[in-house]
mmCIF file of C-alpha atoms and ligand atoms in Angstrom:
data_model
loop_
_atom_site.group_PDB
_atom_site.id
_atom_site.type_symbol
_atom_site.label_atom_id
_atom_site.label_comp_id
_atom_site.label_asym_id
_atom_site.label_seq_id
_atom_site.Cartn_x
_atom_site.Cartn_y
_atom_site.Cartn_z
ATOM 1 C CA UNK A 1 -4.816 3.188 5.894
ATOM 2 C CA UNK A 2 -1.986 3.944 8.312
ATOM 3 C CA UNK A 3 0.378 2.123 5.952
ATOM 4 C CA UNK A 4 0.368 5.171 3.645
ATOM 5 C CA UNK A 5 3.143 7.356 5.009
ATOM 6 C CA UNK A 6 1.482 10.715 4.404
ATOM 7 C CA UNK A 7 -2.082 9.398 4.630
ATOM 8 C CA UNK A 8 -4.063 8.223 1.618
ATOM 9 C CA UNK A 9 -4.660 10.584 -1.297
ATOM 10 C CA UNK A 10 -7.897 8.909 -2.214
ATOM 11 C CA UNK A 11 -10.421 6.627 -0.596
ATOM 12 C CA UNK A 12 -12.651 4.548 -2.831
ATOM 13 C CA UNK A 13 -16.078 3.430 -1.679
ATOM 14 C CA UNK A 14 -16.935 0.481 -3.882
ATOM 15 C CA UNK A 15 -20.640 0.070 -4.611
ATOM 16 C CA UNK A 16 -21.896 -2.754 -6.799
ATOM 17 C CA UNK A 17 -24.668 -1.744 -9.161
ATOM 18 C CA UNK A 18 -25.990 -5.302 -9.311
ATOM 19 C CA UNK A 19 -27.877 -4.806 -6.046
ATOM 20 C CA UNK A 20 -30.083 -2.029 -4.733
ATOM 21 C CA UNK A 21 -28.401 0.505 -2.492
ATOM 22 C CA UNK A 22 -31.054 0.090 0.198
ATOM 23 C CA UNK A 23 -31.112 1.202 3.839
ATOM 24 C CA UNK A 24 -29.029 -1.798 4.965
ATOM 25 C CA UNK A 25 -26.339 -1.040 2.385
ATOM 26 C CA UNK A 26 -26.327 2.641 3.263
ATOM 27 C CA UNK A 27 -25.985 1.872 6.977
ATOM 28 C CA UNK A 28 -23.017 -0.416 6.297
ATOM 29 C CA UNK A 29 -21.258 2.321 4.307
ATOM 30 C CA UNK A 30 -22.043 4.877 6.994
ATOM 31 C CA UNK A 31 -20.634 2.629 9.711
ATOM 32 C CA UNK A 32 -17.414 2.045 7.812
ATOM 33 C CA UNK A 33 -16.918 5.711 6.999
ATOM 34 C CA UNK A 34 -17.659 6.705 10.589
ATOM 35 C CA UNK A 35 -14.388 5.035 11.589
ATOM 36 C CA UNK A 36 -12.758 8.139 10.135
ATOM 37 C CA UNK A 37 -13.337 11.811 10.690
ATOM 38 C CA UNK A 38 -15.724 13.698 8.396
ATOM 39 C CA UNK A 39 -12.685 15.016 6.534
ATOM 40 C CA UNK A 40 -12.532 11.678 4.736
ATOM 41 C CA UNK A 41 -15.432 12.637 2.451
ATOM 42 C CA UNK A 42 -13.249 15.248 0.739
ATOM 43 C CA UNK A 43 -10.974 12.430 -0.370
ATOM 44 C CA UNK A 44 -13.580 9.868 -1.264
ATOM 45 C CA UNK A 45 -14.723 8.733 -4.690
ATOM 46 C CA UNK A 46 -17.618 6.352 -5.218
ATOM 47 C CA UNK A 47 -16.469 3.536 -7.441
ATOM 48 C CA UNK A 48 -19.445 1.846 -9.023
ATOM 49 C CA UNK A 49 -18.742 -1.675 -10.212
ATOM 50 C CA UNK A 50 -20.961 -3.899 -12.358
ATOM 51 C CA UNK A 51 -21.705 -0.958 -14.614
ATOM 52 C CA UNK A 52 -22.843 -3.604 -17.097
ATOM 53 C CA UNK A 53 -25.982 -3.950 -14.920
ATOM 54 C CA UNK A 54 -27.103 -0.443 -15.852
ATOM 55 C CA UNK A 55 -28.457 -1.669 -19.167
ATOM 56 C CA UNK A 56 -29.938 1.237 -21.064
ATOM 57 C CA UNK A 57 -29.920 3.498 -17.992
ATOM 58 C CA UNK A 58 -27.157 6.031 -17.429
ATOM 59 C CA UNK A 59 -25.455 6.019 -14.060
ATOM 60 C CA UNK A 60 -26.972 9.449 -13.393
ATOM 61 C CA UNK A 61 -30.455 7.997 -13.863
ATOM 62 C CA UNK A 62 -29.610 5.174 -11.470
ATOM 63 C CA UNK A 63 -28.312 7.618 -8.833
ATOM 64 C CA UNK A 64 -31.400 9.751 -9.317
ATOM 65 C CA UNK A 65 -33.639 6.725 -8.696
ATOM 66 C CA UNK A 66 -32.153 5.786 -5.307
ATOM 67 C CA UNK A 67 -32.168 8.100 -2.292
ATOM 68 C CA UNK A 68 -29.180 6.310 -0.720
ATOM 69 C CA UNK A 69 -27.062 6.757 -3.823
ATOM 70 C CA UNK A 70 -27.981 10.431 -4.023
ATOM 71 C CA UNK A 71 -26.824 10.828 -0.430
ATOM 72 C CA UNK A 72 -23.549 9.006 -1.023
ATOM 73 C CA UNK A 73 -22.629 10.805 -4.233
ATOM 74 C CA UNK A 74 -23.474 14.150 -2.680
ATOM 75 C CA UNK A 75 -21.294 13.354 0.349
ATOM 76 C CA UNK A 76 -18.415 12.677 -2.026
ATOM 77 C CA UNK A 77 -18.810 16.032 -3.726
ATOM 78 C CA UNK A 78 -20.208 14.379 -6.846
ATOM 79 C CA UNK A 79 -17.055 12.346 -7.412
ATOM 80 C CA UNK A 80 -17.853 8.934 -8.859
ATOM 81 C CA UNK A 81 -16.703 6.525 -11.498
ATOM 82 C CA UNK A 82 -18.232 3.492 -13.164
ATOM 83 C CA UNK A 83 -16.437 0.287 -14.035
ATOM 84 C CA UNK A 84 -17.958 -2.111 -16.510
ATOM 85 C CA UNK A 85 -16.885 -5.545 -15.283
ATOM 86 C CA UNK A 86 -17.717 -7.227 -18.568
ATOM 87 C CA UNK A 87 -15.554 -5.129 -20.855
ATOM 88 C CA UNK A 88 -11.989 -6.264 -20.279
ATOM 89 C CA UNK A 89 -10.663 -4.520 -23.371
ATOM 90 C CA UNK A 90 -11.682 -1.067 -22.206
ATOM 91 C CA UNK A 91 -8.577 0.235 -20.460
ATOM 92 C CA UNK A 92 -9.847 3.814 -20.538
ATOM 93 C CA UNK A 93 -12.072 2.954 -17.560
ATOM 94 C CA UNK A 94 -8.993 2.700 -15.381
ATOM 95 C CA UNK A 95 -7.119 5.672 -16.807
ATOM 96 C CA UNK A 96 -10.242 7.792 -16.343
ATOM 97 C CA UNK A 97 -10.498 6.694 -12.727
ATOM 98 C CA UNK A 98 -6.873 7.669 -12.147
ATOM 99 C CA UNK A 99 -7.545 11.035 -13.803
ATOM 100 C CA UNK A 100 -10.475 11.647 -11.458
ATOM 101 C CA UNK A 101 -8.285 10.793 -8.480
ATOM 102 C CA UNK A 102 -5.646 13.260 -9.744
ATOM 103 C CA UNK A 103 -8.323 15.885 -10.224
ATOM 104 C CA UNK A 104 -9.639 15.403 -6.692
ATOM 105 C CA UNK A 105 -6.113 15.418 -5.318
ATOM 106 C CA UNK A 106 -5.315 18.669 -7.127
ATOM 107 C CA UNK A 107 -8.474 20.231 -5.703
ATOM 108 C CA UNK A 108 -7.684 19.254 -2.108
ATOM 109 C CA UNK A 109 -5.583 22.086 -0.777
ATOM 110 C CA UNK A 110 -5.185 20.544 2.672
ATOM 111 C CA UNK A 111 -3.051 17.650 1.423
ATOM 112 C CA UNK A 112 -3.745 13.975 1.901
ATOM 113 C CA UNK A 113 -6.283 12.631 4.352
ATOM 114 C CA UNK A 114 -4.780 12.379 7.812
ATOM 115 C CA UNK A 115 -5.772 9.127 9.392
ATOM 116 C CA UNK A 116 -6.537 9.604 13.031
ATOM 117 C CA UNK A 117 -6.188 6.128 14.457
ATOM 118 C CA UNK A 118 -7.354 7.380 17.842
ATOM 119 C CA UNK A 119 -10.695 8.270 16.288
ATOM 120 C CA UNK A 120 -11.097 4.811 14.757
ATOM 121 C CA UNK A 121 -10.193 3.160 18.046
ATOM 122 C CA UNK A 122 -12.652 5.290 19.993
ATOM 123 C CA UNK A 123 -15.436 4.495 17.541
ATOM 124 C CA UNK A 124 -14.674 0.779 17.781
ATOM 125 C CA UNK A 125 -14.538 0.952 21.565
ATOM 126 C CA UNK A 126 -17.895 2.776 21.734
ATOM 127 C CA UNK A 127 -19.436 0.121 19.516
ATOM 128 C CA UNK A 128 -18.072 -2.670 21.727
ATOM 129 C CA UNK A 129 -19.505 -1.081 24.864
ATOM 130 C CA UNK A 130 -22.910 -0.716 23.190
ATOM 131 C CA UNK A 131 -22.821 -4.339 21.983
ATOM 132 C CA UNK A 132 -21.928 -5.601 25.461
ATOM 133 C CA UNK A 133 -24.730 -3.591 27.036
ATOM 134 C CA UNK A 134 -27.250 -4.932 24.515
ATOM 135 C CA UNK A 135 -26.075 -8.469 25.263
ATOM 136 C CA UNK A 136 -26.447 -7.933 29.013
ATOM 137 C CA UNK A 137 -29.981 -6.599 28.594
ATOM 138 C CA UNK A 138 -30.865 -9.555 26.395
ATOM 139 C CA UNK A 139 -29.458 -12.042 28.907
ATOM 140 C CA UNK A 140 -31.292 -10.397 31.813
ATOM 141 C CA UNK A 141 -34.579 -10.517 29.908
ATOM 142 C CA UNK A 142 -34.025 -14.183 29.081
ATOM 143 C CA UNK A 143 -33.225 -14.997 32.711
ATOM 144 C CA UNK A 144 -36.336 -13.199 33.930
ATOM 145 C CA UNK A 145 -38.475 -15.034 31.408
ATOM 146 C CA UNK A 146 -37.031 -18.346 32.571
ATOM 147 C CA UNK A 147 -37.662 -17.543 36.257
ATOM 148 C CA UNK A 148 -41.238 -16.498 35.525
ATOM 149 C CA UNK A 149 -41.820 -19.693 33.602
ATOM 150 C CA UNK A 150 -40.458 -21.808 36.460
ATOM 151 C CA UNK A 151 -42.546 -19.933 39.011
ATOM 152 C CA UNK A 152 -45.580 -20.390 36.853
ATOM 153 C CA UNK A 153 -44.917 -24.104 36.552
ATOM 154 C CA UNK A 154 -44.648 -24.408 40.353
ATOM 155 C CA UNK A 155 -48.098 -22.977 41.007
ATOM 156 C CA UNK A 156 -50.891 -25.611 41.373
ATOM 157 C CA UNK A 157 -53.374 -25.605 38.532
ATOM 158 C CA UNK A 158 -56.318 -24.344 40.599
ATOM 159 C CA UNK A 159 -54.332 -21.346 41.820
ATOM 160 C CA UNK A 160 -53.092 -20.584 38.323
ATOM 161 C CA UNK A 161 -56.624 -20.068 37.212
ATOM 162 C CA UNK A 162 -57.295 -17.648 40.031
ATOM 163 C CA UNK A 163 -54.080 -15.737 40.353
ATOM 164 C CA UNK A 164 -52.442 -15.568 36.987
HETATM 165 C C1 NAG B 201 -31.327 -4.743 1.305
HETATM 166 O O1 NAG B 201 -31.016 -5.703 0.335
HETATM 167 C C2 NAG B 201 -30.406 -6.882 0.831
HETATM 168 C C3 NAG B 201 -30.123 -7.808 -0.340
HETATM 169 O O2 NAG B 201 -29.597 -7.130 -1.411
HETATM 170 C C4 NAG B 201 -31.336 -7.555 1.838
HETATM 171 O O3 NAG B 201 -30.687 -8.667 2.399
HETATM 172 C C5 NAG B 201 -31.713 -6.571 2.926
HETATM 173 O O4 NAG B 201 -32.651 -7.154 3.798
HETATM 174 C C6 NAG B 201 -32.303 -5.311 2.309
HETATM 175 N N1 NAG B 201 -32.583 -4.339 3.366
HETATM 176 C C7 NAG B 201 -33.701 -3.611 3.411
HETATM 177 C C8 NAG B 201 -33.817 -2.647 4.550
HETATM 178 O O5 NAG B 201 -34.580 -3.694 2.570
HETATM 179 C C1 NAG B 202 -15.672 -2.011 -24.615
HETATM 180 O O1 NAG B 202 -15.099 -0.722 -24.559
HETATM 181 C C2 NAG B 202 -14.601 -0.242 -25.798
HETATM 182 C C3 NAG B 202 -13.931 1.107 -25.549
HETATM 183 O O2 NAG B 202 -14.775 2.022 -24.902
HETATM 184 C C4 NAG B 202 -15.753 -0.130 -26.784
HETATM 185 O O3 NAG B 202 -15.292 0.308 -28.033
HETATM 186 C C5 NAG B 202 -16.424 -1.496 -26.933
HETATM 187 O O4 NAG B 202 -17.568 -1.372 -27.741
HETATM 188 C C6 NAG B 202 -16.856 -2.030 -25.567
HETATM 189 N N1 NAG B 202 -17.346 -3.394 -25.684
HETATM 190 C C7 NAG B 202 -18.499 -3.790 -25.146
HETATM 191 C C8 NAG B 202 -18.820 -5.244 -25.303
HETATM 192 O O5 NAG B 202 -19.260 -3.033 -24.555
#
C-alpha cells in the first residue's frame, strides 16, 4: 500500500461467494484489516467474486443469511460489488465497480487513506511476540511431559502401583 504516493483511494476486500463466510474466514479478514488503522474501513469496498454461485438468490439475501457477511458489509458502510466470474462479456460489472469507487472517493472528505506503516509493524511485532510465547509454553509442557514419563519409567513396578 505504501507504493501509492498519496495513500490508496480504495481498498478492496475480495470475498468469494463459492464458500461460506464462516468464523475462520471472518477472522482472517479481521486479522488482515487490523494491520491498518480503523480509518481503513471508510475506504473499503467488499468485492464479491463468484457471483455466479448465487443462483437464484440476490446478493442481499446471501448477506442477510450470514452473520459474518452482515458484519463485513456494515463495516464497509454498505459498499459492495458483485462480479460474475462466468460472464466475460459483461463489461458493465467493471465500470460499475469503478463508479462505486468514485462515489466512495467523492464521499470521503478526509482524502485518501493514509497508510501508517508504523501501525502495521507494531501489529506484526505484537503477533510475533505472542507466537513466540505460545511456542515456549508448548515446548515447556512437552519437556515436562517427557520428564514425567521418564521418571515414571524409572520407578519399579511394585512402587508404581502404590505411589502413582
Ligand atoms: C470454514 O470453512 C472452511 C472451508 O471452507 C473450513 O476449512 C473451516 O474449518 C471452517 N471453519 C469453521 C469455524 O467452521
Ligand atoms: C452477461 O451479461 C450481459 C450484460 O449484463 C447479459 O445481457 C447476459 O445475459 C449475461 N450472460 C449470462 C450468461 O449471464
